[in-house]
Every structure is written in structure tokens, then in C-alpha cells.
mmCIF file of C-alpha atoms in Angstrom:
data_model
loop_
_atom_site.group_PDB
_atom_site.id
_atom_site.type_symbol
_atom_site.label_atom_id
_atom_site.label_comp_id
_atom_site.label_asym_id
_atom_site.label_seq_id
_atom_site.Cartn_x
_atom_site.Cartn_y
_atom_site.Cartn_z
ATOM 1 C CA MET A 1 50.845 12.857 -41.136
ATOM 2 C CA ALA A 2 51.197 16.298 -39.534
ATOM 3 C CA GLY A 3 54.382 15.390 -37.708
ATOM 4 C CA ALA A 4 53.484 11.889 -36.495
ATOM 5 C CA PRO A 5 56.034 9.529 -38.124
ATOM 6 C CA LEU A 6 55.778 7.115 -35.188
ATOM 7 C CA GLY A 7 52.069 6.537 -35.823
ATOM 8 C CA THR A 8 51.037 3.664 -38.081
ATOM 9 C CA PHE A 9 49.739 6.025 -40.768
ATOM 10 C CA GLY A 10 53.021 7.934 -40.980
ATOM 11 C CA THR A 11 55.317 4.880 -40.946
ATOM 12 C CA GLU A 12 57.381 4.697 -44.150
ATOM 13 C CA GLN A 13 59.158 1.332 -43.793
ATOM 14 C CA HIS A 14 57.005 -1.482 -45.143
ATOM 15 C CA ASP A 15 57.863 -4.187 -42.587
ATOM 16 C CA LEU A 16 57.561 -1.844 -39.617
ATOM 17 C CA HIS A 17 54.232 -0.528 -40.876
ATOM 18 C CA ARG A 18 52.921 -4.067 -41.206
ATOM 19 C CA LYS A 19 53.833 -4.859 -37.594
ATOM 20 C CA ARG A 20 52.366 -1.631 -36.218
ATOM 21 C CA ARG A 21 49.186 -2.091 -38.223
ATOM 22 C CA ALA A 22 48.787 -5.663 -37.001
ATOM 23 C CA ALA A 23 49.060 -4.455 -33.403
ATOM 24 C CA THR A 24 46.324 -1.824 -33.765
ATOM 25 C CA SER A 25 44.042 -3.813 -36.070
ATOM 26 C CA LEU A 26 42.377 -5.511 -33.083
ATOM 27 C CA MET A 27 41.082 -2.109 -32.022
ATOM 28 C CA PHE A 28 39.211 -1.761 -35.315
ATOM 29 C CA SER A 29 37.902 -5.293 -35.725
ATOM 30 C CA LYS A 30 34.201 -5.874 -36.413
ATOM 31 C CA ARG A 31 33.766 -7.400 -32.955
ATOM 32 C CA VAL A 32 35.232 -4.443 -31.104
ATOM 33 C CA ILE A 33 33.348 -1.935 -33.259
ATOM 34 C CA ASN A 34 30.086 -3.754 -32.603
ATOM 35 C CA ASN A 35 30.801 -3.739 -28.858
ATOM 36 C CA ALA A 36 31.200 0.039 -29.076
ATOM 37 C CA ARG A 37 27.654 0.453 -30.395
ATOM 38 C CA SER A 38 26.249 1.750 -27.124
ATOM 39 C CA LEU A 39 28.819 4.540 -26.776
ATOM 40 C CA ILE A 40 28.161 5.636 -30.370
ATOM 41 C CA GLU A 41 24.409 5.629 -29.770
ATOM 42 C CA GLU A 42 24.916 7.699 -26.630
ATOM 43 C CA GLN A 43 26.816 10.386 -28.543
ATOM 44 C CA VAL A 44 24.340 10.342 -31.442
ATOM 45 C CA SER A 45 21.520 10.828 -28.944
ATOM 46 C CA LEU A 46 23.255 13.944 -27.598
ATOM 47 C CA LEU A 47 23.689 15.218 -31.150
ATOM 48 C CA CYS A 48 20.014 14.683 -31.949
ATOM 49 C CA GLN A 49 18.980 16.514 -28.801
ATOM 50 C CA SER A 50 21.212 19.422 -29.759
ATOM 51 C CA LEU A 51 19.626 19.585 -33.211
ATOM 52 C CA ARG A 52 16.157 19.503 -31.659
ATOM 53 C CA ASN A 53 17.099 22.383 -29.385
ATOM 54 C CA HIS A 54 18.252 24.439 -32.359
ATOM 55 C CA HIS A 55 15.031 23.607 -34.183
ATOM 56 C CA GLN A 56 12.840 24.625 -31.259
ATOM 57 C CA ALA A 57 14.800 27.843 -30.780
ATOM 58 C CA ASN A 58 14.736 28.509 -34.537
ATOM 59 C CA THR A 59 18.504 29.091 -34.564
ATOM 60 C CA VAL A 60 21.092 28.313 -37.225
ATOM 61 C CA VAL A 61 23.351 25.318 -36.606
ATOM 62 C CA GLU A 62 26.788 24.855 -38.160
ATOM 63 C CA LEU A 63 26.489 21.182 -39.049
ATOM 64 C CA HIS A 64 30.162 20.394 -39.511
ATOM 65 C CA THR A 65 30.983 21.731 -36.052
ATOM 66 C CA SER A 66 28.142 19.739 -34.453
ATOM 67 C CA PHE A 67 29.047 16.574 -36.310
ATOM 68 C CA LEU A 68 32.720 17.037 -35.443
ATOM 69 C CA ALA A 69 31.901 17.340 -31.745
ATOM 70 C CA CYS A 70 29.847 14.135 -31.895
ATOM 71 C CA THR A 71 32.399 12.097 -33.853
ATOM 72 C CA THR A 72 35.367 13.342 -31.810
ATOM 73 C CA ASP A 73 33.658 12.571 -28.504
ATOM 74 C CA SER A 74 32.816 9.121 -29.892
ATOM 75 C CA VAL A 75 36.403 8.488 -31.030
ATOM 76 C CA CYS A 76 37.831 9.741 -27.713
ATOM 77 C CA LYS A 77 35.456 7.527 -25.752
ATOM 78 C CA PHE A 78 36.388 4.611 -27.978
ATOM 79 C CA THR A 79 40.135 5.328 -27.830
ATOM 80 C CA PHE A 80 40.665 6.538 -24.253
ATOM 81 C CA GLY A 81 37.499 5.473 -22.444
ATOM 82 C CA LYS A 82 36.379 9.090 -21.953
ATOM 83 C CA THR A 83 34.994 11.849 -24.160
ATOM 84 C CA ALA A 84 36.580 15.209 -24.913
ATOM 85 C CA GLY A 85 33.483 16.926 -23.513
ATOM 86 C CA LEU A 86 32.811 18.795 -26.744
ATOM 87 C CA GLN A 87 29.079 18.230 -27.179
ATOM 88 C CA GLY A 88 27.100 20.852 -25.303
ATOM 89 C CA ASP A 89 30.051 23.230 -24.983
ATOM 90 C CA GLU A 90 30.018 25.760 -27.843
ATOM 91 C CA ASP A 91 33.423 27.232 -26.992
ATOM 92 C CA LYS A 92 35.108 23.821 -26.942
ATOM 93 C CA MET A 93 33.348 22.795 -30.159
ATOM 94 C CA ASN A 94 34.508 25.876 -32.057
ATOM 95 C CA GLY A 95 38.023 25.625 -30.639
ATOM 96 C CA TRP A 96 38.291 21.988 -31.671
ATOM 97 C CA ARG A 97 37.055 22.806 -35.172
ATOM 98 C CA LYS A 98 39.865 25.340 -35.531
ATOM 99 C CA THR A 99 42.352 22.689 -34.382
ATOM 100 C CA MET A 100 41.118 20.181 -36.956
ATOM 101 C CA MET A 101 41.169 22.812 -39.694
ATOM 102 C CA ALA A 102 44.830 23.380 -38.840
ATOM 103 C CA VAL A 103 45.756 19.775 -39.697
ATOM 104 C CA PRO A 104 45.187 19.973 -43.505
ATOM 105 C CA LYS A 105 46.703 23.454 -43.566
ATOM 106 C CA ILE A 106 49.950 22.335 -41.951
ATOM 107 C CA THR A 107 50.259 18.828 -43.458
ATOM 108 C CA PRO A 108 51.554 19.969 -46.916
ATOM 109 C CA LEU A 109 54.274 21.996 -45.213
ATOM 110 C CA VAL A 110 55.269 19.116 -42.953
ATOM 111 C CA LYS A 111 55.410 16.745 -45.928
ATOM 112 C CA GLN A 112 58.066 18.929 -47.555
ATOM 113 C CA PHE A 113 59.854 19.930 -44.348
ATOM 114 C CA PRO A 114 59.379 17.065 -41.848
ATOM 115 C CA TRP A 115 61.903 18.605 -39.454
ATOM 116 C CA ALA A 116 59.664 21.662 -38.936
ATOM 117 C CA ILE A 117 57.511 19.972 -36.293
ATOM 118 C CA SER A 118 60.466 18.782 -34.202
ATOM 119 C CA ILE A 119 61.862 22.328 -34.125
ATOM 120 C CA ALA A 120 58.481 23.911 -33.404
ATOM 121 C CA LYS A 121 57.898 21.518 -30.481
ATOM 122 C CA ARG A 122 60.784 23.216 -28.645
ATOM 123 C CA LEU A 123 59.144 26.640 -28.834
ATOM 124 C CA PRO A 124 56.605 28.005 -26.322
ATOM 125 C CA LEU A 125 53.010 27.515 -27.450
ATOM 126 C CA SER A 126 52.189 31.098 -26.453
ATOM 127 C CA LEU A 127 54.725 32.362 -28.994
ATOM 128 C CA LEU A 128 53.502 30.036 -31.734
ATOM 129 C CA PHE A 129 49.888 31.122 -31.208
ATOM 130 C CA LEU A 130 51.000 34.678 -31.951
ATOM 131 C CA VAL A 131 53.121 33.835 -35.000
ATOM 132 C CA LEU A 132 51.676 30.581 -36.442
ATOM 133 C CA PRO A 133 48.309 29.840 -34.791
ATOM 134 C CA ASP A 134 47.548 26.862 -37.064
ATOM 135 C CA LEU A 135 50.833 25.177 -36.173
ATOM 136 C CA ALA A 136 50.295 26.039 -32.492
ATOM 137 C CA ARG A 137 46.901 24.277 -32.458
ATOM 138 C CA LEU A 138 48.468 21.218 -34.053
ATOM 139 C CA LEU A 139 51.258 21.102 -31.476
ATOM 140 C CA GLN A 140 48.768 21.622 -28.676
ATOM 141 C CA LEU A 141 46.997 18.449 -29.792
ATOM 142 C CA HIS A 142 50.361 16.639 -29.882
ATOM 143 C CA ARG A 143 51.022 17.694 -26.294
ATOM 144 C CA GLU A 144 47.562 16.622 -25.136
ATOM 145 C CA MET A 145 48.153 13.166 -26.609
ATOM 146 C CA HIS A 146 51.499 12.982 -24.790
ATOM 147 C CA ILE A 147 49.701 13.756 -21.542
ATOM 148 C CA GLU A 148 47.130 10.997 -22.176
ATOM 149 C CA ALA A 149 49.871 8.502 -23.042
ATOM 150 C CA GLY A 150 51.799 9.520 -19.935
ATOM 151 C CA TYR A 151 48.758 8.920 -17.718
ATOM 152 C CA PHE A 152 48.321 5.504 -19.296
ATOM 153 C CA LEU A 153 51.929 4.424 -18.752
ATOM 154 C CA GLU A 154 51.791 5.604 -15.138
ATOM 155 C CA SER A 155 48.625 3.578 -14.560
ATOM 156 C CA ARG A 156 50.260 0.475 -16.062
ATOM 157 C CA GLU A 157 53.104 0.783 -13.578
ATOM 158 C CA GLU A 158 50.647 1.097 -10.700
ATOM 159 C CA MET A 159 48.169 -1.554 -11.934
ATOM 160 C CA PRO A 160 49.901 -3.738 -14.537
ATOM 161 C CA GLU A 161 46.946 -6.153 -14.828
ATOM 162 C CA TYR A 162 44.327 -3.445 -15.365
ATOM 163 C CA CYS A 163 42.190 -3.579 -18.549
ATOM 164 C CA LYS A 164 43.971 -6.094 -20.738
ATOM 165 C CA PRO A 165 43.075 -6.136 -24.467
ATOM 166 C CA LEU A 166 40.902 -9.214 -23.905
ATOM 167 C CA ASP A 167 38.250 -6.844 -22.541
ATOM 168 C CA PRO A 168 35.280 -6.266 -24.885
ATOM 169 C CA SER A 169 36.257 -2.626 -25.432
ATOM 170 C CA PRO A 170 40.010 -2.142 -24.916
ATOM 171 C CA SER A 171 41.572 1.289 -25.287
ATOM 172 C CA LEU A 172 44.022 2.025 -28.094
ATOM 173 C CA PHE A 173 46.848 2.263 -25.583
ATOM 174 C CA ASP A 174 45.938 -1.137 -24.105
ATOM 175 C CA VAL A 175 45.908 -2.786 -27.516
ATOM 176 C CA VAL A 176 49.385 -1.490 -28.400
ATOM 177 C CA TYR A 177 50.822 -1.986 -24.910
ATOM 178 C CA HIS A 178 49.722 -5.629 -24.655
ATOM 179 C CA SER A 179 50.623 -6.482 -28.250
ATOM 180 C CA SER A 180 53.620 -8.553 -29.340
ATOM 181 C CA LEU A 181 55.494 -5.421 -30.416
ATOM 182 C CA PRO A 182 58.910 -4.947 -28.780
ATOM 183 C CA ALA A 183 59.352 -2.530 -25.873
ATOM 184 C CA GLN A 184 60.716 0.269 -28.064
ATOM 185 C CA GLU A 185 57.358 0.304 -29.869
ATOM 186 C CA LYS A 186 55.497 1.023 -26.610
ATOM 187 C CA THR A 187 57.211 4.219 -25.558
ATOM 188 C CA LEU A 188 55.543 7.475 -24.589
ATOM 189 C CA ASN A 189 56.208 9.103 -27.977
ATOM 190 C CA ARG A 190 54.988 6.072 -29.917
ATOM 191 C CA LEU A 191 51.717 5.814 -27.999
ATOM 192 C CA ALA A 192 51.138 9.566 -28.192
ATOM 193 C CA GLU A 193 51.617 9.748 -31.955
ATOM 194 C CA GLU A 194 49.436 6.691 -32.549
ATOM 195 C CA ALA A 195 46.680 8.365 -30.547
ATOM 196 C CA PHE A 196 47.203 11.666 -32.373
ATOM 197 C CA VAL A 197 46.558 10.037 -35.745
ATOM 198 C CA VAL A 198 43.440 8.197 -34.545
ATOM 199 C CA ILE A 199 41.912 11.316 -32.985
ATOM 200 C CA ALA A 200 42.834 13.672 -35.837
ATOM 201 C CA ALA A 201 41.780 11.332 -38.627
ATOM 202 C CA GLY A 202 38.926 9.455 -36.982
ATOM 203 C CA GLY A 203 36.827 12.428 -35.948
ATOM 204 C CA ASP A 204 37.103 14.930 -38.789
ATOM 205 C CA THR A 205 36.791 12.497 -41.698
ATOM 206 C CA VAL A 206 33.492 11.097 -40.396
ATOM 207 C CA ALA A 207 32.212 14.583 -39.549
ATOM 208 C CA ARG A 208 32.929 15.833 -43.060
ATOM 209 C CA ALA A 209 31.288 12.768 -44.607
ATOM 210 C CA LEU A 210 28.168 13.354 -42.488
ATOM 211 C CA THR A 211 28.112 17.008 -43.517
ATOM 212 C CA PHE A 212 28.333 16.127 -47.201
ATOM 213 C CA ALA A 213 25.659 13.439 -46.806
ATOM 214 C CA MET A 214 23.280 15.919 -45.196
ATOM 215 C CA TYR A 215 23.863 18.455 -47.968
ATOM 216 C CA TYR A 216 23.359 16.011 -50.824
ATOM 217 C CA LEU A 217 20.258 14.441 -49.272
ATOM 218 C CA VAL A 218 18.607 17.799 -48.616
ATOM 219 C CA SER A 219 19.533 18.872 -52.158
ATOM 220 C CA ASN A 220 17.994 15.689 -53.581
ATOM 221 C CA PRO A 221 14.488 15.267 -52.072
ATOM 222 C CA ALA A 222 13.857 12.057 -54.010
ATOM 223 C CA CYS A 223 16.926 10.422 -52.426
ATOM 224 C CA LEU A 224 15.988 11.752 -48.994
ATOM 225 C CA ASN A 225 12.436 10.421 -49.228
ATOM 226 C CA ARG A 226 13.618 7.020 -50.452
ATOM 227 C CA LEU A 227 16.049 6.762 -47.549
ATOM 228 C CA ARG A 228 13.350 7.773 -45.072
ATOM 229 C CA ASP A 229 10.987 5.177 -46.503
ATOM 230 C CA GLU A 230 13.626 2.452 -46.152
ATOM 231 C CA LEU A 231 14.360 3.426 -42.539
ATOM 232 C CA ARG A 232 10.645 3.526 -41.669
ATOM 233 C CA GLU A 233 10.017 0.150 -43.278
ATOM 234 C CA ALA A 234 12.913 -1.359 -41.320
ATOM 235 C CA LYS A 235 11.665 0.409 -38.174
ATOM 236 C CA ILE A 236 15.024 2.111 -37.708
ATOM 237 C CA CYS A 237 14.993 5.016 -35.276
ATOM 238 C CA PHE A 238 17.381 6.613 -32.810
ATOM 239 C CA GLN A 239 15.310 5.555 -29.818
ATOM 240 C CA THR A 240 16.116 1.872 -30.288
ATOM 241 C CA SER A 241 19.403 -0.011 -30.613
ATOM 242 C CA HIS A 242 20.349 -1.634 -33.901
ATOM 243 C CA SER A 243 23.225 -3.947 -34.666
ATOM 244 C CA ARG A 244 25.797 -3.241 -37.322
ATOM 245 C CA ALA A 245 24.500 -6.243 -39.292
ATOM 246 C CA ASN A 246 20.937 -4.838 -39.316
ATOM 247 C CA LEU A 247 22.129 -1.541 -40.766
ATOM 248 C CA HIS A 248 24.253 -3.262 -43.414
ATOM 249 C CA GLU A 249 21.112 -4.989 -44.702
ATOM 250 C CA LEU A 250 19.611 -1.611 -45.668
ATOM 251 C CA LEU A 251 20.510 -1.425 -49.346
ATOM 252 C CA PHE A 252 19.747 2.220 -50.069
ATOM 253 C CA LEU A 253 21.390 3.394 -46.833
ATOM 254 C CA SER A 254 24.552 1.550 -47.897
ATOM 255 C CA ALA A 255 24.305 3.125 -51.350
ATOM 256 C CA VAL A 256 23.931 6.619 -49.875
ATOM 257 C CA ILE A 257 27.016 6.092 -47.712
ATOM 258 C CA LYS A 258 29.056 4.830 -50.664
ATOM 259 C CA GLU A 259 27.949 7.664 -52.938
ATOM 260 C CA THR A 260 28.672 10.267 -50.255
ATOM 261 C CA LEU A 261 32.191 8.931 -49.764
ATOM 262 C CA ARG A 262 32.670 8.856 -53.528
ATOM 263 C CA VAL A 263 31.701 12.464 -54.268
ATOM 264 C CA SER A 264 32.917 14.106 -51.062
ATOM 265 C CA ALA A 265 36.641 13.607 -51.739
ATOM 266 C CA ILE A 266 37.701 13.252 -48.092
ATOM 267 C CA ILE A 267 41.298 12.810 -49.313
ATOM 268 C CA THR A 268 42.255 14.708 -52.467
ATOM 269 C CA SER A 269 46.053 14.509 -52.361
ATOM 270 C CA ARG A 270 48.147 11.659 -53.691
ATOM 271 C CA LEU A 271 49.078 8.838 -51.325
ATOM 272 C CA PRO A 272 52.722 8.025 -52.144
ATOM 273 C CA GLN A 273 53.984 4.640 -51.057
ATOM 274 C CA MET A 274 57.425 3.090 -50.779
ATOM 275 C CA ALA A 275 57.584 -0.457 -52.114
ATOM 276 C CA PRO A 276 60.057 -2.879 -50.467
ATOM 277 C CA ASN A 277 60.911 -4.249 -53.934
ATOM 278 C CA ASP A 278 61.035 -2.797 -57.436
ATOM 279 C CA LEU A 279 57.572 -2.749 -59.005
ATOM 280 C CA LYS A 280 56.809 -2.641 -62.692
ATOM 281 C CA TYR A 281 53.589 -3.137 -64.589
ATOM 282 C CA GLN A 282 53.853 -3.196 -68.384
ATOM 283 C CA GLU A 283 55.703 0.039 -69.270
ATOM 284 C CA TRP A 284 55.155 2.020 -66.068
ATOM 285 C CA THR A 285 55.854 1.753 -62.356
ATOM 286 C CA PRO A 286 53.022 2.394 -59.867
ATOM 287 C CA VAL A 287 54.051 4.717 -57.051
ATOM 288 C CA SER A 288 50.817 6.123 -55.618
ATOM 289 C CA LEU A 289 47.026 6.093 -55.666
ATOM 290 C CA THR A 290 45.028 9.271 -56.205
ATOM 291 C CA ILE A 291 41.689 8.357 -54.685
ATOM 292 C CA HIS A 292 39.816 11.351 -56.078
ATOM 293 C CA ASP A 293 40.844 10.544 -59.673
ATOM 294 C CA VAL A 294 39.480 7.003 -59.373
ATOM 295 C CA LEU A 295 36.204 7.971 -57.714
ATOM 296 C CA MET A 296 35.539 10.759 -60.245
ATOM 297 C CA ASP A 297 36.606 8.833 -63.356
ATOM 298 C CA PRO A 298 33.782 9.167 -65.943
ATOM 299 C CA SER A 299 34.830 5.907 -67.596
ATOM 300 C CA ILE A 300 33.916 4.132 -64.342
ATOM 301 C CA PHE A 301 31.164 6.331 -62.901
ATOM 302 C CA SER A 302 28.864 7.927 -65.483
ATOM 303 C CA GLU A 303 28.206 11.607 -64.729
ATOM 304 C CA PRO A 304 30.611 11.393 -61.758
ATOM 305 C CA GLU A 305 29.777 14.836 -60.387
ATOM 306 C CA GLU A 306 26.126 13.847 -59.914
ATOM 307 C CA PHE A 307 24.969 12.443 -56.561
ATOM 308 C CA ARG A 308 23.265 9.184 -57.606
ATOM 309 C CA PRO A 309 23.166 6.510 -54.873
ATOM 310 C CA GLY A 310 21.187 4.243 -57.191
ATOM 311 C CA ARG A 311 24.316 3.618 -59.255
ATOM 312 C CA TRP A 312 25.546 1.293 -56.489
ATOM 313 C CA ILE A 313 22.430 -0.903 -56.529
ATOM 314 C CA ASP A 314 22.101 -3.921 -58.779
ATOM 315 C CA GLY A 315 18.792 -5.653 -58.124
ATOM 316 C CA ASP A 316 18.686 -6.557 -54.442
ATOM 317 C CA HIS A 317 22.404 -6.160 -53.726
ATOM 318 C CA ILE A 318 25.341 -3.768 -54.131
ATOM 319 C CA ASN A 319 26.802 -3.652 -57.643
ATOM 320 C CA ALA A 320 29.858 -5.913 -57.351
ATOM 321 C CA GLU A 321 31.503 -4.636 -60.540
ATOM 322 C CA LEU A 322 31.294 -0.998 -59.448
ATOM 323 C CA ASN A 323 32.268 -1.888 -55.899
ATOM 324 C CA LYS A 324 35.738 -2.842 -57.157
ATOM 325 C CA TYR A 325 36.416 0.849 -57.672
ATOM 326 C CA PHE A 326 35.182 1.929 -54.236
ATOM 327 C CA VAL A 327 38.514 3.243 -52.934
ATOM 328 C CA PRO A 328 37.849 6.113 -50.477
ATOM 329 C CA PHE A 329 39.714 4.081 -47.850
ATOM 330 C CA SER A 330 42.506 3.234 -50.301
ATOM 331 C CA LYS A 331 43.457 -0.395 -51.009
ATOM 332 C CA GLY A 332 45.892 -3.053 -49.896
ATOM 333 C CA LEU A 333 48.025 -3.084 -46.755
ATOM 334 C CA ARG A 334 47.797 0.697 -46.472
ATOM 335 C CA MET A 335 44.008 0.684 -46.464
ATOM 336 C CA CYS A 336 42.492 2.827 -43.717
ATOM 337 C CA LEU A 337 41.824 0.808 -40.562
ATOM 338 C CA GLY A 338 38.642 2.793 -39.956
ATOM 339 C CA ILE A 339 36.685 1.244 -42.809
ATOM 340 C CA GLU A 340 34.403 -0.602 -40.375
#
């Protein structure tokens, strides 16, 4: 992904991917995510205050940029133990949005010419910003992740017992560093590229999903009112803390999230995979999963282009039959770790 073959997401070899994924999976377990609730609530509170300020000033707000600042600060706090300082700083927010927009622009090129990033890394950023600004922003993020990884490794040498992964909220670097992976899997480049993928993928995907959810809810007053009624009845508000389990019990909220992820097409390209053994099913060989084709298949989802959260509800629970085709996070061993 965007020149990060050492990250778990970009690892081609099946066995190596499995080991790298196992090492980072602790970071995304339900327990760790639940322990991070307070930091998420803190960032959401800042977002809400920003929206209130825009409302009081009667000014236009670019929702994707605001959501991106909130989600990125949350991911950075979760990953490194500190935010990126985006919320409240308009210049930083807009600059970061341009950086994230550069990732999907450059990724198709890097897929075809994976050596392009390694060559570009040797060039001065000032020159790249003049010639290829999108690539320059991407490389700037790579370099920032190398700096963070370098700080971490220096701190481990100075305080080797500091912040072991047994802590309630370990950093991504701690989880990898204290894992059972061999030493060559804990190098500066490895840690930096793992962090790059988490920051690049973790912030923008959630921000885009939130933006789509806001659009579809505002465009469908009946859905918006039903969601508000459910939240009021459950006494859910931003001023009080709520556990992950409490939120999962809200049926229509869960349906809205599922329907948003279904219609928003966060990933539209194919996800090619390399099988360790020859695969064959009937007369064809599966080689990839196109998430968008599954989620917009009219034989599975009637009127697939319509935003209908109710399709996911069967009585007092989520429709189990339809849930089999809920694949925005992919499936199997390559499923996105951020599903929780």
C-alpha cells in the first residue's frame, strides 16, 4: 500500500503476513479498543465543540476535513500515545487532508511500479513538491513515521522496561517490539511502515464513512429521526460515557453503520491475494475479492443503490442471512484488523 511493503497490509508472503498480523492483532483486540474509549470520547468532544462553534458563527464546515482531523488525532493518540494536533488548527487540518488525498492518487501508480517509491525517497522533498506534490506529501508522511519509530527505538535503549504491551493501552510500536517476532521484524523501517499503514488507513477510512453517514442521514429524514429516537430512548449522549457493548445493543444504530459501509464503497479496487497453494473451485480459480461488487449486488441487496438501514434488521436482531455478505472489511486472514 503506497510504498509500504514491510507493513502487514502490504505483505505478500502468506506465512510472513500471518506472523505480522498476529503480532499487531493485540493492538486491535476488543479489550484494548474498549480501554481506548476515553481518548475517543475526548476527541469526539472536541469535534462536537468545533461543530457548535461553526453553528453559532453561521459558517460553512467541510465535514470530511473535520471528521478526518478527529479520526486522525484519535488514531495517533491510540497508536503513539499523542495526537497530531489537527483539531482546532485549520491549516494543519487542510494540509493533512491533502496528504490523505495523495494516498489513493499515488497507490495505483505504486502498484504497477513498486520501485518508484524507493527511488523517490532519495530525492529532496522540496524538489518533489514542485514536480509531484502528491508523491511528496506521501513521502513526507513516510519520513514522519520514520522519525516516530526512531524516537521509540531510542527510548527502548534508554528505558528497556518502559511501557510493555501488558499495559491497558500499549502503543503500536510496543506491541510489535515486545512480540515474538524475530529481531529483523523490529527494525526502524519495519516499525515505520507498520505505523504508516495504520495512520493512513485508520484515519481516512473512518472519516469518509462518517461523512457518508451524515449525508445519507440528512438526505433521509425518516432514518435520521428513527436513529435520534433510539439514541434518546437509550439515553445516549456525548456528555456521558458509554461502553462498546451498550452501543452494540442499539439495533438501528448498528444497521445505519452497516448500511453506510455498504453503500459508501470505502474500497472500490480489487484486492488481489497470493495463495500459498493452488486453489480451484469448480471450473474457476478465485484470485481476488471485489468488495464493491458484493455489496452492490442486486441479487443479494434489493435496490442496492438505495440507503435502507432497515434491510439489516430482522425482528429484534441483525439479519444473519444478509450479514454473511457484509464484506467492507474483506474476509478471512486478510480481513482488516480495524473492524472493531
